Short mmCIF file of C-alpha atoms and ligand atoms in Angstrom, two decimals:
data_model
loop_
_atom_site.label_atom_id
_atom_site.label_comp_id
_atom_site.label_asym_id
_atom_site.label_seq_id
_atom_site.Cartn_x
_atom_site.Cartn_y
_atom_site.Cartn_z
CA UNK A 1445 -19.99 7.49 -43.44
CA UNK A 1446 -18.80 11.06 -42.01
CA UNK A 1447 -19.22 11.75 -38.44
CA UNK A 1448 -20.07 15.22 -39.81
CA UNK A 1449 -22.90 13.72 -42.00
CA UNK A 1450 -26.22 14.78 -39.77
CA UNK A 1451 -28.69 12.06 -40.74
CA UNK A 1452 -25.31 8.86 -39.45
CA UNK A 1453 -24.95 11.69 -35.92
CA UNK A 1454 -28.76 11.30 -36.37
CA UNK A 1455 -28.93 7.18 -36.08
CA UNK A 1456 -26.10 6.80 -33.89
CA UNK A 1457 -27.89 9.17 -31.25
CA UNK A 1458 -31.15 6.99 -32.10
CA UNK A 1459 -29.14 3.81 -31.55
CA UNK A 1460 -27.20 4.67 -28.29
CA UNK A 1461 -30.25 6.51 -26.57
CA UNK A 1462 -33.19 3.98 -27.72
CA UNK A 1463 -31.23 0.96 -26.29
CA UNK A 1464 -31.64 3.31 -23.14
CA UNK A 1465 -34.88 3.18 -23.65
CA UNK A 1466 -35.96 0.06 -23.60
CA UNK A 1467 -33.96 -0.42 -20.71
CA UNK A 1468 -35.83 0.34 -16.98
CA UNK A 1469 -34.83 3.59 -15.23
CA UNK A 1470 -33.81 1.07 -12.69
CA UNK A 1471 -31.13 -0.26 -14.70
CA UNK A 1472 -30.47 3.37 -16.09
CA UNK A 1473 -30.17 4.28 -11.93
CA UNK A 1474 -27.69 2.61 -11.20
CA UNK A 1475 -24.83 2.38 -14.79
CA UNK A 1476 -21.83 4.31 -15.45
CA UNK A 1477 -24.06 7.30 -16.27
CA UNK A 1478 -27.14 7.44 -13.95
CA UNK A 1479 -27.94 9.03 -11.27
CA UNK A 1480 -26.53 6.73 -8.79
CA UNK A 1481 -22.86 7.81 -9.05
CA UNK A 1482 -23.89 11.61 -7.71
CA UNK A 1483 -24.40 10.12 -4.15
CA UNK A 1484 -20.33 10.61 -3.54
CA UNK A 1485 -20.50 14.43 -5.29
CA UNK A 1486 -21.74 17.32 -2.89
CA UNK A 1487 -23.64 19.74 -5.83
CA UNK A 1488 -25.33 21.90 -3.66
CA UNK A 1489 -26.24 24.10 -6.85
CA UNK A 1490 -28.27 21.52 -7.98
CA UNK A 1491 -32.52 21.08 -6.62
CA UNK A 1492 -32.62 18.64 -5.10
CA UNK A 1493 -35.88 16.96 -6.31
CA UNK A 1494 -36.20 16.73 -9.99
CA UNK A 1495 -39.42 15.66 -10.85
CA UNK A 1496 -40.74 19.05 -9.53
CA UNK A 1497 -40.46 21.07 -11.49
CA UNK A 1498 -42.68 22.51 -13.99
CA UNK A 1499 -42.68 20.67 -17.57
CA UNK A 1500 -41.30 17.49 -16.09
CA UNK A 1501 -41.59 14.55 -18.03
CA UNK A 1502 -41.25 11.44 -16.50
CA UNK A 1503 -41.60 10.00 -19.95
CA UNK A 1504 -37.69 11.45 -20.94
CA UNK A 1505 -36.37 10.64 -17.07
CA UNK A 1506 -34.49 7.42 -17.75
CA UNK A 1507 -33.08 7.98 -14.64
CA UNK A 1508 -30.01 9.73 -16.54
CA UNK A 1509 -27.51 12.90 -15.29
CA UNK A 1510 -26.21 13.68 -12.33
CA UNK A 1511 -27.89 17.14 -11.18
CA UNK A 1512 -30.25 20.28 -12.57
CA UNK A 1513 -28.61 22.14 -15.20
CA UNK A 1514 -31.30 23.58 -15.63
CA UNK A 1515 -31.83 25.36 -12.12
CA UNK A 1516 -27.08 25.57 -12.43
CA UNK A 1517 -27.99 27.99 -15.76
CA UNK A 1518 -30.60 30.14 -13.91
CA UNK A 1519 -32.47 29.75 -17.11
CA UNK A 1520 -34.64 32.63 -17.22
CA UNK A 1521 -37.99 33.45 -19.40
CA UNK A 1522 -37.16 34.39 -22.98
CA UNK A 1523 -34.00 32.83 -23.03
CA UNK A 1524 -32.48 30.91 -25.78
CA UNK A 1525 -31.39 27.39 -24.66
CA UNK A 1526 -28.87 26.06 -26.46
CA UNK A 1527 -28.35 21.86 -24.95
CA UNK A 1528 -25.76 20.32 -25.76
CA UNK A 1529 -26.54 16.36 -26.61
CA UNK A 1530 -29.10 16.37 -24.64
CA UNK A 1531 -29.78 12.90 -22.33
CA UNK A 1532 -33.11 10.84 -21.71
CA UNK A 1533 -34.55 14.81 -22.83
CA UNK A 1534 -35.81 16.16 -19.51
CA UNK A 1535 -33.84 18.64 -19.31
CA UNK A 1536 -35.68 20.52 -22.10
CA UNK A 1537 -38.65 19.63 -21.32
CA UNK A 1538 -37.82 21.79 -18.20
CA UNK A 1539 -35.99 24.43 -19.86
CA UNK A 1540 -38.85 25.22 -22.29
CA UNK A 1541 -41.54 25.45 -19.61
CA UNK A 1542 -39.62 27.61 -17.77
CA UNK A 1543 -37.34 29.85 -20.91
CA UNK A 1544 -41.94 30.38 -22.37
CA UNK A 1545 -43.33 29.68 -25.51
CA UNK A 1546 -41.41 32.90 -27.14
CA UNK A 1547 -38.09 31.90 -26.88
CA UNK A 1548 -36.10 28.82 -28.40
CA UNK A 1549 -34.23 25.46 -27.09
CA UNK A 1550 -32.26 24.48 -29.16
CA UNK A 1551 -30.24 20.48 -28.66
CA UNK A 1552 -27.15 19.75 -30.52
CA UNK A 1553 -25.98 16.10 -30.37
CA UNK A 1554 -22.87 15.10 -30.80
CA UNK A 1555 -21.26 11.95 -30.27
CA UNK A 1556 -18.35 13.96 -27.99
CA UNK A 1557 -19.08 11.32 -24.44
CA UNK A 1558 -15.64 13.44 -23.24
CA UNK A 1559 -17.62 16.15 -22.89
CA UNK A 1560 -19.18 15.09 -20.09
CA UNK A 1561 -16.11 13.30 -18.53
CA UNK A 1562 -14.25 16.27 -19.08
CA UNK A 1563 -16.51 18.78 -16.41
CA UNK A 1564 -16.79 16.26 -14.45
CA UNK A 1565 -13.36 15.76 -13.32
CA UNK A 1566 -13.34 20.38 -13.63
CA UNK A 1567 -16.09 20.17 -11.42
CA UNK A 1568 -14.77 17.57 -8.90
CA UNK A 1569 -11.52 19.65 -9.35
CA UNK A 1570 -12.74 22.93 -8.18
CA UNK A 1571 -14.75 21.28 -5.50
CA UNK A 1572 -10.73 20.11 -4.22
CA UNK A 1573 -9.66 23.34 -4.26
CA UNK A 1574 -12.52 25.66 -2.33
CA UNK A 1575 -12.16 22.86 0.68
CA UNK A 1576 -7.98 22.18 0.23
CA UNK A 1577 -7.57 25.43 3.06
CA UNK A 1578 -10.70 23.90 5.55
CA UNK A 1579 -9.10 20.69 4.97
CA UNK A 1580 -5.26 21.36 5.68
CA UNK A 1581 -6.95 23.35 9.10
CA UNK A 1582 -9.11 20.57 10.21
CA UNK A 1583 -6.00 18.33 10.10
CA UNK A 1584 -3.78 20.91 11.81
CA UNK A 1585 -6.87 21.14 14.36
CA UNK A 1586 -6.95 18.12 14.89
CA UNK A 1587 -3.30 17.32 15.53
CA UNK A 1588 -2.81 20.37 17.75
CA UNK A 1589 -0.67 22.54 16.11
CA UNK A 1590 -0.20 26.51 16.13
CA UNK A 1591 -2.88 27.43 13.24
CA UNK A 1592 -1.48 28.52 9.55
CA UNK A 1593 -0.04 32.76 9.44
CA UNK A 1594 1.02 32.79 13.21
CA UNK A 1595 4.54 32.57 14.39
CA UNK A 1596 5.13 31.97 17.99
CA UNK A 1597 8.57 34.37 17.89
CA UNK A 1598 6.51 36.93 16.37
CA UNK A 1599 3.87 36.90 19.52
CA UNK A 1600 7.27 36.69 22.30
CA UNK A 1601 8.39 39.69 20.57
CA UNK A 1602 5.06 41.57 20.35
CA UNK A 1603 4.76 40.37 24.12
CA UNK A 1604 8.35 41.37 25.49
CA UNK A 1605 7.94 45.11 23.69
CA UNK A 1606 5.78 45.14 27.15
CA UNK A 1607 8.60 47.20 29.31
CA UNK A 1608 5.86 45.52 32.44
CA UNK A 1609 6.41 42.37 31.01
CA UNK A 1610 9.71 41.31 31.82
CA UNK A 1611 10.07 37.46 30.99
CA UNK A 1612 6.76 35.40 28.69
CA UNK A 1613 6.95 31.66 29.51
CA UNK A 1614 4.01 28.85 29.20
CA UNK A 1615 3.47 30.24 25.59
CA UNK A 1616 0.31 28.19 23.82
CA UNK A 1617 -1.83 28.48 20.65
CA UNK A 1618 -4.29 26.64 19.22
CA UNK A 1619 -6.94 27.61 16.96
CA UNK A 1620 -11.02 27.56 18.29
CA UNK A 1621 -12.94 28.06 15.17
CA UNK A 1622 -10.63 27.51 11.82
CA UNK A 1623 -10.78 31.53 11.65
CA UNK A 1624 -10.09 32.48 15.22
CA UNK A 1625 -7.93 31.50 17.45
CA UNK A 1626 -6.78 31.00 21.41
CA UNK A 1627 -3.49 32.03 23.23
CA UNK A 1628 -2.42 31.30 27.05
CA UNK A 1629 0.80 31.99 28.58
CA UNK A 1630 2.99 33.24 32.15
CA UNK A 1631 3.80 36.62 31.77
CA UNK A 1632 6.69 37.52 34.64
CA UNK A 1633 5.70 41.72 35.35
CA UNK A 1634 8.02 43.95 38.26
CA UNK A 1635 5.92 45.82 39.51
CA UNK A 1636 3.45 44.16 42.12
CA UNK A 1637 0.61 46.05 42.27
CA UNK A 1638 -2.10 44.33 39.47
CA UNK A 1639 -4.20 46.87 39.02
CA UNK A 1640 -1.43 49.20 37.24
CA UNK A 1641 -1.38 45.76 34.96
CA UNK A 1642 -4.65 45.92 33.77
CA UNK A 1643 -4.57 48.27 31.34
CA UNK A 1644 -0.91 47.00 29.30
CA UNK A 1645 -2.73 43.59 29.71
CA UNK A 1646 -6.21 45.67 27.20
CA UNK A 1647 -3.21 46.57 25.61
CA UNK A 1648 -1.31 43.14 24.87
CA UNK A 1649 -4.76 41.88 23.78
CA UNK A 1650 -5.32 44.08 21.21
CA UNK A 1651 -1.91 43.98 20.21
CA UNK A 1652 -2.47 40.20 19.69
CA UNK A 1653 -5.89 40.11 17.85
CA UNK A 1654 -3.89 42.60 15.67
CA UNK A 1655 -2.01 39.18 14.77
CA UNK A 1656 -5.11 36.63 14.64
CA UNK A 1657 -5.59 35.58 18.17
CA UNK A 1658 -8.29 36.86 19.37
CA UNK A 1659 -9.05 34.76 22.97
CA UNK A 1660 -5.87 34.93 25.46
CA UNK A 1661 -5.70 34.05 29.11
CA UNK A 1662 -2.68 35.37 31.34
CA UNK A 1663 -1.07 33.74 34.37
CA UNK A 1664 0.11 37.17 36.24
CA UNK A 1665 3.82 36.22 38.01
CA UNK A 1666 6.30 37.44 39.81
CA UNK A 1667 9.17 35.53 39.32
CA UNK A 1668 8.74 32.81 41.14
CA UNK A 1669 6.70 30.22 37.79
CA UNK A 1670 4.62 27.16 40.04
CA UNK A 1671 5.02 24.80 36.38
CA UNK A 1672 8.71 22.73 35.59
CA UNK A 1673 8.28 22.83 31.54
CA UNK A 1674 9.17 26.66 29.83
ZN1 LIG I 1952 2.82 24.92 29.38
ZN1 LIG I 1953 4.96 30.36 34.83
#
């Protein structure tokens, strides 16, 4: 028999889905193609409850599939919908309810079961890529490291470029969220009139904001540091 023979294809689909249809919904949900395996993935784009959607047909719900493709596809009234491999058929009923009477829903059966696996794999990769930066930032935060994109040397140079600052030490930089950073430092100044330093201090804070450091706290000293370590 030829795989391209439509009658032959129909008989395979009939046979395979017939088997599934004879099992209970609970049995299907716990099987490898059931909804039970969706738990580990956060498909935020899909609605949570299938049964509340317009067009839902309990007879066509065999507890198969992952997420709600009809929600994701943003089907509008009048659309022509093509469902490639329609599972137990519920997506078709729902698509029909949304698309309306004048529209069409076309079902295409294939034996290409791998399509499902490939799509799941692509979704997993997309999720991994979009969360990777957050993951790295979280690790850095947990390890109390200097936030990414900030160089300690650069920060020290920016501060030392102000002629009023003789020395800078105890520079500590850490992220306070995944977008904002904080800094504390000891600044050694020559002028004992601290009120004059106020303007300089604000200018330093401004320069540091350009280096993605939004929160700064300075301890002003006149040469003698109470702490030993630098
Ligand atoms: Zn220190
Ligand atoms: Zn100090």
